[in-house]
Structure formats: C-alpha cells, structure tokens
Amino acid sequence: MVSAAPAAEQPSTEAGEPAEAARRPMRRQFVNRYKAPRLSPEEADRQGRVTLMAFRMLGGRDQAMDFLNTHDPVLAGRPLDLAVASASGFEAVEQAIAARAARG
C-alpha cells in the first residue's frame, strides 16, 4: 500500500481562515464616505424647487443647467448657490428665471 505525501498546508487562524487572509486590512463597515457638508432639508427643498423651475421655464435641461451653474453678473454669483443659501437668494434667482423666460 502506497501512501500519498501529505499536501502542504497553510497555517490558519483560529477561525480556520488562511493566515494570509488574517494579514489583509479589514474593510471598515458603516463608514461615512461623504466629506462635503450635506444640505439641510430647507436648502435641499430650495435646490429642488429652483432646478425644477429652471427646467420648466428655460426650455429644457441644458439651458437650465447652463443658467444655474454659470456665474450671473446681475445676481453677482452662481444662481444655484444663491438659491440654496437663503430664501432671499431663492427669490432673486426665481425672478431672474422668470425674466429670462419672458425674453425668450
């Protein structure tokens, strides 16, 4: 009777995993991956409302995104930032959108 040579075994940890797996860094679960500050509910509401208004009144997605994300000299800032920052900024951007829509 011929016996086979025992296979080389890897050392294992107490849980039965190979020792190599024990050396890998553990993945951190439930880590907050967002580093930027989040919008408050009021800011998020203003952002959604001004975006929807721009989409509807300025003729579509591209025109609305161009307007909201480009510095406007009349408003002295980027309309989306102004609308999100305060209620008065939202009103100013709302009036600017209405004026642009009226001009065509």
PDB file of N, CA and C in Angstrom:
ATOM      1  N   MET A   1       0.840  -1.163   0.000  1.00  0.00           N
ATOM      2  CA  MET A   1       0.000   0.000   0.000  1.00  0.00           C
ATOM      3  C   MET A   1       0.893   1.236   0.000  1.00  0.00           C
ATOM      4  N   VAL A   2       0.630   2.133  -0.964  1.00  0.00           N
ATOM      5  CA  VAL A   2       1.441   3.336  -1.095  1.00  0.00           C
ATOM      6  C   VAL A   2       0.647   4.495  -0.515  1.00  0.00           C
ATOM      7  N   SER A   3       1.267   5.247   0.364  1.00  0.00           N
ATOM      8  CA  SER A   3       0.564   6.403   0.937  1.00  0.00           C
ATOM      9  C   SER A   3       1.043   7.665   0.234  1.00  0.00           C
ATOM     10  N   ALA A   4       0.134   8.540   0.013  1.00  0.00           N
ATOM     11  CA  ALA A   4       0.461   9.802  -0.648  1.00  0.00           C
ATOM     12  C   ALA A   4       1.099  10.737   0.364  1.00  0.00           C
ATOM     13  N   ALA A   5       2.013  11.535  -0.139  1.00  0.00           N
ATOM     14  CA  ALA A   5       2.662  12.502   0.742  1.00  0.00           C
ATOM     15  C   ALA A   5       1.635  13.544   1.154  1.00  0.00           C
ATOM     16  N   PRO A   6       1.668  13.984   2.387  1.00  0.00           N
ATOM     17  CA  PRO A   6       0.681  14.983   2.832  1.00  0.00           C
ATOM     18  C   PRO A   6       0.879  16.299   2.076  1.00  0.00           C
ATOM     19  N   ALA A   7      -0.232  16.892   1.714  1.00  0.00           N
ATOM     20  CA  ALA A   7      -0.193  18.173   0.993  1.00  0.00           C
ATOM     21  C   ALA A   7       0.292  19.257   1.938  1.00  0.00           C
ATOM     22  N   ALA A   8       0.993  20.211   1.378  1.00  0.00           N
ATOM     23  CA  ALA A   8       1.481  21.315   2.193  1.00  0.00           C
ATOM     24  C   ALA A   8       0.295  22.139   2.654  1.00  0.00           C
ATOM     25  N   GLU A   9       0.199  22.328   3.918  1.00  0.00           N
ATOM     26  CA  GLU A   9      -0.912  23.082   4.468  1.00  0.00           C
ATOM     27  C   GLU A   9      -0.448  24.473   4.842  1.00  0.00           C
ATOM     28  N   GLN A  10      -1.339  25.440   4.630  1.00  0.00           N
ATOM     29  CA  GLN A  10      -1.046  26.797   5.051  1.00  0.00           C
ATOM     30  C   GLN A  10      -1.424  26.924   6.520  1.00  0.00           C
ATOM     31  N   PRO A  11      -0.652  27.713   7.249  1.00  0.00           N
ATOM     32  CA  PRO A  11      -1.054  27.933   8.626  1.00  0.00           C
ATOM     33  C   PRO A  11      -2.392  28.662   8.640  1.00  0.00           C
ATOM     34  N   SER A  12      -3.204  28.395   9.617  1.00  0.00           N
ATOM     35  CA  SER A  12      -4.511  29.034   9.664  1.00  0.00           C
ATOM     36  C   SER A  12      -4.713  29.714  11.012  1.00  0.00           C
ATOM     37  N   THR A  13      -5.675  30.607  11.026  1.00  0.00           N
ATOM     38  CA  THR A  13      -6.024  31.311  12.250  1.00  0.00           C
ATOM     39  C   THR A  13      -7.015  30.462  13.018  1.00  0.00           C
ATOM     40  N   GLU A  14      -7.426  30.945  14.155  1.00  0.00           N
ATOM     41  CA  GLU A  14      -8.369  30.179  14.975  1.00  0.00           C
ATOM     42  C   GLU A  14      -9.696  29.961  14.256  1.00  0.00           C
ATOM     43  N   ALA A  15     -10.106  30.899  13.426  1.00  0.00           N
ATOM     44  CA  ALA A  15     -11.380  30.790  12.722  1.00  0.00           C
ATOM     45  C   ALA A  15     -11.288  29.856  11.524  1.00  0.00           C
ATOM     46  N   GLY A  16     -10.107  29.332  11.235  1.00  0.00           N
ATOM     47  CA  GLY A  16      -9.945  28.417  10.123  1.00  0.00           C
ATOM     48  C   GLY A  16      -9.613  29.108   8.817  1.00  0.00           C
ATOM     49  N   GLU A  17      -9.412  30.410   8.813  1.00  0.00           N
ATOM     50  CA  GLU A  17      -9.041  31.131   7.608  1.00  0.00           C
ATOM     51  C   GLU A  17      -7.539  31.041   7.421  1.00  0.00           C
ATOM     52  N   PRO A  18      -7.079  31.085   6.198  1.00  0.00           N
ATOM     53  CA  PRO A  18      -5.630  31.081   5.986  1.00  0.00           C
ATOM     54  C   PRO A  18      -4.993  32.303   6.657  1.00  0.00           C
ATOM     55  N   ALA A  19      -3.753  32.132   7.088  1.00  0.00           N
ATOM     56  CA  ALA A  19      -3.054  33.213   7.781  1.00  0.00           C
ATOM     57  C   ALA A  19      -2.904  34.424   6.880  1.00  0.00           C
ATOM     58  N   GLU A  20      -2.828  34.211   5.560  1.00  0.00           N
ATOM     59  CA  GLU A  20      -2.690  35.317   4.619  1.00  0.00           C
ATOM     60  C   GLU A  20      -3.907  36.242   4.683  1.00  0.00           C
ATOM     61  N   ALA A  21      -5.074  35.652   4.833  1.00  0.00           N
ATOM     62  CA  ALA A  21      -6.300  36.442   4.920  1.00  0.00           C
ATOM     63  C   ALA A  21      -6.315  37.258   6.201  1.00  0.00           C
ATOM     64  N   ALA A  22      -5.707  36.760   7.246  1.00  0.00           N
ATOM     65  CA  ALA A  22      -5.702  37.468   8.513  1.00  0.00           C
ATOM     66  C   ALA A  22      -4.841  38.724   8.438  1.00  0.00           C
ATOM     67  N   ARG A  23      -3.875  38.759   7.530  1.00  0.00           N
ATOM     68  CA  ARG A  23      -2.990  39.914   7.416  1.00  0.00           C
ATOM     69  C   ARG A  23      -3.582  41.042   6.585  1.00  0.00           C
ATOM     70  N   ARG A  24      -4.587  40.759   5.786  1.00  0.00           N
ATOM     71  CA  ARG A  24      -5.225  41.810   4.975  1.00  0.00           C
ATOM     72  C   ARG A  24      -5.941  42.793   5.891  1.00  0.00           C
ATOM     73  N   PRO A  25      -5.897  44.067   5.540  1.00  0.00           N
ATOM     74  CA  PRO A  25      -6.613  45.029   6.377  1.00  0.00           C
ATOM     75  C   PRO A  25      -8.113  44.786   6.282  1.00  0.00           C
ATOM     76  N   MET A  26      -8.774  44.909   7.381  1.00  0.00           N
ATOM     77  CA  MET A  26     -10.218  44.684   7.401  1.00  0.00           C
ATOM     78  C   MET A  26     -10.924  45.880   6.778  1.00  0.00           C
ATOM     79  N   ARG A  27     -11.973  45.596   6.064  1.00  0.00           N
ATOM     80  CA  ARG A  27     -12.771  46.651   5.457  1.00  0.00           C
ATOM     81  C   ARG A  27     -13.613  47.303   6.553  1.00  0.00           C
ATOM     82  N   ARG A  28     -13.583  48.614   6.563  1.00  0.00           N
ATOM     83  CA  ARG A  28     -14.343  49.330   7.573  1.00  0.00           C
ATOM     84  C   ARG A  28     -15.782  49.456   7.118  1.00  0.00           C
ATOM     85  N   GLN A  29     -16.678  48.918   7.863  1.00  0.00           N
ATOM     86  CA  GLN A  29     -18.090  48.989   7.518  1.00  0.00           C
ATOM     87  C   GLN A  29     -18.718  50.210   8.164  1.00  0.00           C
ATOM     88  N   PHE A  30     -19.768  50.684   7.557  1.00  0.00           N
ATOM     89  CA  PHE A  30     -20.557  51.797   8.073  1.00  0.00           C
ATOM     90  C   PHE A  30     -19.733  53.060   8.247  1.00  0.00           C
ATOM     91  N   VAL A  31     -18.826  53.294   7.318  1.00  0.00           N
ATOM     92  CA  VAL A  31     -18.002  54.493   7.355  1.00  0.00           C
ATOM     93  C   VAL A  31     -18.693  55.570   6.534  1.00  0.00           C
ATOM     94  N   ASN A  32     -18.774  56.774   7.076  1.00  0.00           N
ATOM     95  CA  ASN A  32     -19.354  57.881   6.338  1.00  0.00           C
ATOM     96  C   ASN A  32     -18.359  58.312   5.272  1.00  0.00           C
ATOM     97  N   ARG A  33     -18.671  58.043   4.033  1.00  0.00           N
ATOM     98  CA  ARG A  33     -17.757  58.338   2.937  1.00  0.00           C
ATOM     99  C   ARG A  33     -17.913  59.765   2.416  1.00  0.00           C
ATOM    100  N   TYR A  34     -18.929  60.472   2.862  1.00  0.00           N
ATOM    101  CA  TYR A  34     -19.166  61.824   2.385  1.00  0.00           C
ATOM    102  C   TYR A  34     -18.394  62.809   3.250  1.00  0.00           C
ATOM    103  N   LYS A  35     -17.524  63.554   2.622  1.00  0.00           N
ATOM    104  CA  LYS A  35     -16.716  64.531   3.344  1.00  0.00           C
ATOM    105  C   LYS A  35     -17.289  65.933   3.241  1.00  0.00           C
ATOM    106  N   ALA A  36     -18.055  66.194   2.180  1.00  0.00           N
ATOM    107  CA  ALA A  36     -18.639  67.521   1.986  1.00  0.00           C
ATOM    108  C   ALA A  36     -19.854  67.670   2.904  1.00  0.00           C
ATOM    109  N   PRO A  37     -20.117  68.872   3.354  1.00  0.00           N
ATOM    110  CA  PRO A  37     -21.299  69.069   4.203  1.00  0.00           C
ATOM    111  C   PRO A  37     -22.577  68.802   3.413  1.00  0.00           C
ATOM    112  N   ARG A  38     -23.530  68.241   4.073  1.00  0.00           N
ATOM    113  CA  ARG A  38     -24.800  67.931   3.427  1.00  0.00           C
ATOM    114  C   ARG A  38     -25.745  69.117   3.537  1.00  0.00           C
ATOM    115  N   LEU A  39     -26.689  69.178   2.618  1.00  0.00           N
ATOM    116  CA  LEU A  39     -27.674  70.247   2.639  1.00  0.00           C
ATOM    117  C   LEU A  39     -28.699  69.993   3.722  1.00  0.00           C
ATOM    118  N   SER A  40     -29.164  71.068   4.349  1.00  0.00           N
ATOM    119  CA  SER A  40     -30.257  70.952   5.308  1.00  0.00           C
ATOM    120  C   SER A  40     -31.530  70.670   4.508  1.00  0.00           C
ATOM    121  N   PRO A  41     -32.598  70.237   5.161  1.00  0.00           N
ATOM    122  CA  PRO A  41     -33.846  69.996   4.422  1.00  0.00           C
ATOM    123  C   PRO A  41     -34.361  71.243   3.690  1.00  0.00           C
ATOM    124  N   GLU A  42     -34.193  72.415   4.311  1.00  0.00           N
ATOM    125  CA  GLU A  42     -34.642  73.656   3.669  1.00  0.00           C
ATOM    126  C   GLU A  42     -33.801  73.966   2.427  1.00  0.00           C
ATOM    127  N   GLU A  43     -32.488  73.778   2.536  1.00  0.00           N
ATOM    128  CA  GLU A  43     -31.605  74.019   1.397  1.00  0.00           C
ATOM    129  C   GLU A  43     -31.894  73.046   0.259  1.00  0.00           C
ATOM    130  N   ALA A  44     -32.115  71.792   0.608  1.00  0.00           N
ATOM    131  CA  ALA A  44     -32.423  70.781  -0.408  1.00  0.00           C
ATOM    132  C   ALA A  44     -33.749  71.094  -1.095  1.00  0.00           C
ATOM    133  N   ASP A  45     -34.715  71.591  -0.330  1.00  0.00           N
ATOM    134  CA  ASP A  45     -36.005  71.961  -0.899  1.00  0.00           C
ATOM    135  C   ASP A  45     -35.844  73.113  -1.889  1.00  0.00           C
ATOM    136  N   ARG A  46     -35.085  74.150  -1.494  1.00  0.00           N
ATOM    137  CA  ARG A  46     -34.862  75.286  -2.396  1.00  0.00           C
ATOM    138  C   ARG A  46     -34.118  74.848  -3.651  1.00  0.00           C
ATOM    139  N   GLN A  47     -33.131  73.963  -3.500  1.00  0.00           N
ATOM    140  CA  GLN A  47     -32.378  73.472  -4.652  1.00  0.00           C
ATOM    141  C   GLN A  47     -33.303  72.743  -5.625  1.00  0.00           C
ATOM    142  N   GLY A  48     -34.144  71.881  -5.105  1.00  0.00           N
ATOM    143  CA  GLY A  48     -35.067  71.138  -5.961  1.00  0.00           C
ATOM    144  C   GLY A  48     -36.072  72.037  -6.656  1.00  0.00           C
ATOM    145  N   ARG A  49     -36.601  73.000  -5.914  1.00  0.00           N
ATOM    146  CA  ARG A  49     -37.603  73.899  -6.488  1.00  0.00           C
ATOM    147  C   ARG A  49     -37.015  74.788  -7.578  1.00  0.00           C
ATOM    148  N   VAL A  50     -35.837  75.360  -7.336  1.00  0.00           N
ATOM    149  CA  VAL A  50     -35.250  76.248  -8.335  1.00  0.00           C
ATOM    150  C   VAL A  50     -34.820  75.463  -9.575  1.00  0.00           C
ATOM    151  N   THR A  51     -34.346  74.254  -9.388  1.00  0.00           N
ATOM    152  CA  THR A  51     -33.944  73.414 -10.522  1.00  0.00           C
ATOM    153  C   THR A  51     -35.152  73.046 -11.379  1.00  0.00           C
ATOM    154  N   LEU A  52     -36.229  72.633 -10.733  1.00  0.00           N
ATOM    155  CA  LEU A  52     -37.442  72.274 -11.463  1.00  0.00           C
ATOM    156  C   LEU A  52     -38.004  73.482 -12.210  1.00  0.00           C
ATOM    157  N   MET A  53     -37.996  74.636 -11.547  1.00  0.00           N
ATOM    158  CA  MET A  53     -38.490  75.852 -12.192  1.00  0.00           C
ATOM    159  C   MET A  53     -37.648  76.198 -13.415  1.00  0.00           C
ATOM    160  N   ALA A  54     -36.336  76.118 -13.278  1.00  0.00           N
ATOM    161  CA  ALA A  54     -35.448  76.425 -14.404  1.00  0.00           C
ATOM    162  C   ALA A  54     -35.665  75.446 -15.559  1.00  0.00           C
ATOM    163  N   PHE A  55     -35.814  74.156 -15.247  1.00  0.00           N
ATOM    164  CA  PHE A  55     -36.052  73.161 -16.300  1.00  0.00           C
ATOM    165  C   PHE A  55     -37.320  73.497 -17.079  1.00  0.00           C
ATOM    166  N   ARG A  56     -38.371  73.852 -16.355  1.00  0.00           N
ATOM    167  CA  ARG A  56     -39.658  74.109 -16.999  1.00  0.00           C
ATOM    168  C   ARG A  56     -39.682  75.424 -17.771  1.00  0.00           C
ATOM    169  N   MET A  57     -39.071  76.459 -17.211  1.00  0.00           N
ATOM    170  CA  MET A  57     -39.223  77.797 -17.798  1.00  0.00           C
ATOM    171  C   MET A  57     -38.140  78.182 -18.801  1.00  0.00           C
ATOM    172  N   LEU A  58     -36.989  77.520 -18.738  1.00  0.00           N
ATOM    173  CA  LEU A  58     -35.891  77.925 -19.624  1.00  0.00           C
ATOM    174  C   LEU A  58     -35.746  77.042 -20.856  1.00  0.00           C
ATOM    175  N   GLY A  59     -36.627  76.096 -21.023  1.00  0.00           N
ATOM    176  CA  GLY A  59     -36.624  75.330 -22.258  1.00  0.00           C
ATOM    177  C   GLY A  59     -35.880  74.012 -22.223  1.00  0.00           C
ATOM    178  N   GLY A  60     -35.633  73.475 -21.056  1.00  0.00           N
ATOM    179  CA  GLY A  60     -35.028  72.151 -21.000  1.00  0.00           C
ATOM    180  C   GLY A  60     -33.821  72.057 -20.095  1.00  0.00           C
ATOM    181  N   ARG A  61     -33.276  70.879 -20.070  1.00  0.00           N
ATOM    182  CA  ARG A  61     -32.184  70.535 -19.165  1.00  0.00           C
ATOM    183  C   ARG A  61     -30.918  71.356 -19.413  1.00  0.00           C
ATOM    184  N   ASP A  62     -30.460  71.387 -20.647  1.00  0.00           N
ATOM    185  CA  ASP A  62     -29.187  72.052 -20.954  1.00  0.00           C
ATOM    186  C   ASP A  62     -29.226  73.543 -20.644  1.00  0.00           C
ATOM    187  N   GLN A  63     -30.302  74.204 -21.042  1.00  0.00           N
ATOM    188  CA  GLN A  63     -30.421  75.633 -20.779  1.00  0.00           C
ATOM    189  C   GLN A  63     -30.496  75.897 -19.274  1.00  0.00           C
ATOM    190  N   ALA A  64     -31.236  75.075 -18.562  1.00  0.00           N
ATOM    191  CA  ALA A  64     -31.371  75.248 -17.113  1.00  0.00           C
ATOM    192  C   ALA A  64     -30.037  75.025 -16.409  1.00  0.00           C
ATOM    193  N   MET A  65     -29.323  73.975 -16.798  1.00  0.00           N
ATOM    194  CA  MET A  65     -28.037  73.681 -16.152  1.00  0.00           C
ATOM    195  C   MET A  65     -27.018  74.780 -16.450  1.00  0.00           C
ATOM    196  N   ASP A  66     -27.022  75.287 -17.673  1.00  0.00           N
ATOM    197  CA  ASP A  66     -26.115  76.387 -18.016  1.00  0.00           C
ATOM    198  C   ASP A  66     -26.393  77.607 -17.142  1.00  0.00           C
ATOM    199  N   PHE A  67     -27.662  77.960 -17.030  1.00  0.00           N
ATOM    200  CA  PHE A  67     -28.023  79.130 -16.230  1.00  0.00           C
ATOM    201  C   PHE A  67     -27.676  78.924 -14.756  1.00  0.00           C
ATOM    202  N   LEU A  68     -28.060  77.800 -14.199  1.00  0.00           N
ATOM    203  CA  LEU A  68     -27.879  77.570 -12.757  1.00  0.00           C
ATOM    204  C   LEU A  68     -26.420  77.434 -12.346  1.00  0.00           C
ATOM    205  N   ASN A  69     -25.572  76.974 -13.224  1.00  0.00           N
ATOM    206  CA  ASN A  69     -24.180  76.690 -12.856  1.00  0.00           C
ATOM    207  C   ASN A  69     -23.159  77.698 -13.369  1.00  0.00           C
ATOM    208  N   THR A  70     -23.617  78.755 -14.025  1.00  0.00           N
ATOM    209  CA  THR A  70     -22.714  79.770 -14.555  1.00  0.00           C
ATOM    210  C   THR A  70     -22.880  81.064 -13.767  1.00  0.00           C
ATOM    211  N   HIS A  71     -21.776  81.723 -13.480  1.00  0.00           N
ATOM    212  CA  HIS A  71     -21.830  82.999 -12.757  1.00  0.00           C
ATOM    213  C   HIS A  71     -22.703  83.985 -13.518  1.00  0.00           C
ATOM    214  N   ASP A  72     -23.628  84.591 -12.804  1.00  0.00           N
ATOM    215  CA  ASP A  72     -24.517  85.579 -13.407  1.00  0.00           C
ATOM    216  C   ASP A  72     -24.148  86.954 -12.875  1.00  0.00           C
ATOM    217  N   PRO A  73     -23.768  87.899 -13.760  1.00  0.00           N
ATOM    218  CA  PRO A  73     -23.345  89.216 -13.286  1.00  0.00           C
ATOM    219  C   PRO A  73     -24.466  90.003 -12.608  1.00  0.00           C
ATOM    220  N   VAL A  74     -25.698  89.830 -13.039  1.00  0.00           N
ATOM    221  CA  VAL A  74     -26.829  90.535 -12.433  1.00  0.00           C
ATOM    222  C   VAL A  74     -27.045  90.055 -10.996  1.00  0.00           C
ATOM    223  N   LEU A  75     -26.926  88.753 -10.790  1.00  0.00           N
ATOM    224  CA  LEU A  75     -27.108  88.185  -9.448  1.00  0.00           C
ATOM    225  C   LEU A  75     -25.828  88.243  -8.619  1.00  0.00           C
ATOM    226  N   ALA A  76     -24.713  88.506  -9.264  1.00  0.00           N
ATOM    227  CA  ALA A  76     -23.398  88.560  -8.607  1.00  0.00           C
ATOM    228  C   ALA A  76     -23.030  87.229  -7.962  1.00  0.00           C
ATOM    229  N   GLY A  77     -23.305  86.145  -8.685  1.00  0.00           N
ATOM    230  CA  GLY A  77     -22.937  84.831  -8.182  1.00  0.00           C
ATOM    231  C   GLY A  77     -23.515  83.731  -9.052  1.00  0.00           C
ATOM    232  N   ARG A  78     -23.263  82.523  -8.629  1.00  0.00           N
ATOM    233  CA  ARG A  78     -23.810  81.369  -9.329  1.00  0.00           C
ATOM    234  C   ARG A  78     -25.240  81.157  -8.841  1.00  0.00           C
ATOM    235  N   PRO A  79     -26.239  81.192  -9.714  1.00  0.00           N
ATOM    236  CA  PRO A  79     -27.634  81.133  -9.279  1.00  0.00           C
ATOM    237  C   PRO A  79     -27.968  79.954  -8.364  1.00  0.00           C
ATOM    238  N   LEU A  80     -27.446  78.795  -8.636  1.00  0.00           N
ATOM    239  CA  LEU A  80     -27.772  77.650  -7.796  1.00  0.00           C
ATOM    240  C   LEU A  80     -27.267  77.852  -6.369  1.00  0.00           C
ATOM    241  N   ASP A  81     -26.062  78.370  -6.221  1.00  0.00           N
ATOM    242  CA  ASP A  81     -25.518  78.626  -4.884  1.00  0.00           C
ATOM    243  C   ASP A  81     -26.347  79.667  -4.143  1.00  0.00           C
ATOM    244  N   LEU A  82     -26.750  80.712  -4.854  1.00  0.00           N
ATOM    245  CA  LEU A  82     -27.540  81.772  -4.224  1.00  0.00           C
ATOM    246  C   LEU A  82     -28.906  81.257  -3.781  1.00  0.00           C
ATOM    247  N   ALA A  83     -29.536  80.459  -4.620  1.00  0.00           N
ATOM    248  CA  ALA A  83     -30.862  79.927  -4.287  1.00  0.00           C
ATOM    249  C   ALA A  83     -30.813  78.988  -3.096  1.00  0.00           C
ATOM    250  N   VAL A  84     -29.767  78.203  -2.996  1.00  0.00           N
ATOM    251  CA  VAL A  84     -29.638  77.247  -1.895  1.00  0.00           C
ATOM    252  C   VAL A  84     -29.292  77.966  -0.587  1.00  0.00           C
ATOM    253  N   ALA A  85     -28.523  79.036  -0.666  1.00  0.00           N
ATOM    254  CA  ALA A  85     -28.006  79.706   0.532  1.00  0.00           C
ATOM    255  C   ALA A  85     -29.081  80.365   1.385  1.00  0.00           C
ATOM    256  N   SER A  86     -30.080  80.989   0.762  1.00  0.00           N
ATOM    257  CA  SER A  86     -31.074  81.713   1.559  1.00  0.00           C
ATOM    258  C   SER A  86     -32.381  81.858   0.800  1.00  0.00           C
ATOM    259  N   ALA A  87     -33.427  82.204   1.552  1.00  0.00           N
ATOM    260  CA  ALA A  87     -34.735  82.421   0.939  1.00  0.00           C
ATOM    261  C   ALA A  87     -34.703  83.650   0.038  1.00  0.00           C
ATOM    262  N   SER A  88     -33.973  84.693   0.443  1.00  0.00           N
ATOM    263  CA  SER A  88     -33.895  85.893  -0.397  1.00  0.00           C
ATOM    264  C   SER A  88     -33.123  85.604  -1.683  1.00  0.00           C
ATOM    265  N   GLY A  89     -32.087  84.776  -1.597  1.00  0.00           N
ATOM    266  CA  GLY A  89     -31.358  84.358  -2.788  1.00  0.00           C
ATOM    267  C   GLY A  89     -32.237  83.554  -3.716  1.00  0.00           C
ATOM    268  N   PHE A  90     -33.070  82.698  -3.135  1.00  0.00           N
ATOM    269  CA  PHE A  90     -34.004  81.904  -3.931  1.00  0.00           C
ATOM    270  C   PHE A  90     -34.956  82.816  -4.694  1.00  0.00           C
ATOM    271  N   GLU A  91     -35.475  83.832  -4.005  1.00  0.00           N
ATOM    272  CA  GLU A  91     -36.407  84.761  -4.654  1.00  0.00           C
ATOM    273  C   GLU A  91     -35.734  85.530  -5.788  1.00  0.00           C
ATOM    274  N   ALA A  92     -34.487  85.932  -5.586  1.00  0.00           N
ATOM    275  CA  ALA A  92     -33.759  86.655  -6.636  1.00  0.00           C
ATOM    276  C   ALA A  92     -33.544  85.769  -7.859  1.00  0.00           C
ATOM    277  N   VAL A  93     -33.186  84.516  -7.637  1.00  0.00           N
ATOM    278  CA  VAL A  93     -32.974  83.582  -8.749  1.00  0.00           C
ATOM    279  C   VAL A  93     -34.307  83.280  -9.434  1.00  0.00           C
ATOM    280  N   GLU A  94     -35.358  83.169  -8.650  1.00  0.00           N
ATOM    281  CA  GLU A  94     -36.688  82.934  -9.202  1.00  0.00           C
ATOM    282  C   GLU A  94     -37.083  84.082 -10.149  1.00  0.00           C
ATOM    283  N   GLN A  95     -36.814  85.302  -9.742  1.00  0.00           N
ATOM    284  CA  GLN A  95     -37.124  86.467 -10.581  1.00  0.00           C
ATOM    285  C   GLN A  95     -36.242  86.482 -11.834  1.00  0.00           C
ATOM    286  N   ALA A  96     -34.985  86.101 -11.704  1.00  0.00           N
ATOM    287  CA  ALA A  96     -34.073  86.057 -12.858  1.00  0.00           C
ATOM    288  C   ALA A  96     -34.528  85.000 -13.862  1.00  0.00           C
ATOM    289  N   ILE A  97     -35.006  83.867 -13.376  1.00  0.00           N
ATOM    290  CA  ILE A  97     -35.513  82.817 -14.273  1.00  0.00           C
ATOM    291  C   ILE A  97     -36.743  83.322 -15.008  1.00  0.00           C
ATOM    292  N   ALA A  98     -37.647  83.970 -14.297  1.00  0.00           N
ATOM    293  CA  ALA A  98     -38.871  84.498 -14.916  1.00  0.00           C
ATOM    294  C   ALA A  98     -38.514  85.551 -15.968  1.00  0.00           C
ATOM    295  N   ALA A  99     -37.544  86.402 -15.681  1.00  0.00           N
ATOM    296  CA  ALA A  99     -37.138  87.420 -16.640  1.00  0.00           C
ATOM    297  C   ALA A  99     -36.539  86.799 -17.893  1.00  0.00           C
ATOM    298  N   ARG A 100     -35.702  85.788 -17.716  1.00  0.00           N
ATOM    299  CA  ARG A 100     -35.112  85.112 -18.877  1.00  0.00           C
ATOM    300  C   ARG A 100     -36.172  84.399 -19.707  1.00  0.00           C
ATOM    301  N   ALA A 101     -37.131  83.791 -19.036  1.00  0.00           N
ATOM    302  CA  ALA A 101     -38.184  83.064 -19.740  1.00  0.00           C
ATOM    303  C   ALA A 101     -39.048  84.051 -20.537  1.00  0.00           C
ATOM    304  N   ALA A 102     -39.270  85.241 -19.977  1.00  0.00           N
ATOM    305  CA  ALA A 102     -40.089  86.254 -20.674  1.00  0.00           C
ATOM    306  C   ALA A 102     -39.371  86.770 -21.921  1.00  0.00           C
ATOM    307  N   ARG A 103     -38.038  86.860 -21.846  1.00  0.00           N
ATOM    308  CA  ARG A 103     -37.246  87.330 -23.000  1.00  0.00           C
ATOM    309  C   ARG A 103     -37.241  86.302 -24.125  1.00  0.00           C
ATOM    310  N   GLY A 104     -37.401  85.045 -23.722  1.00  0.00           N
ATOM    311  CA  GLY A 104     -37.458  84.002 -24.747  1.00  0.00           C
ATOM    312  C   GLY A 104     -36.164  83.400 -24.980  1.00  0.00           C
TER     313      GLY A 104
END
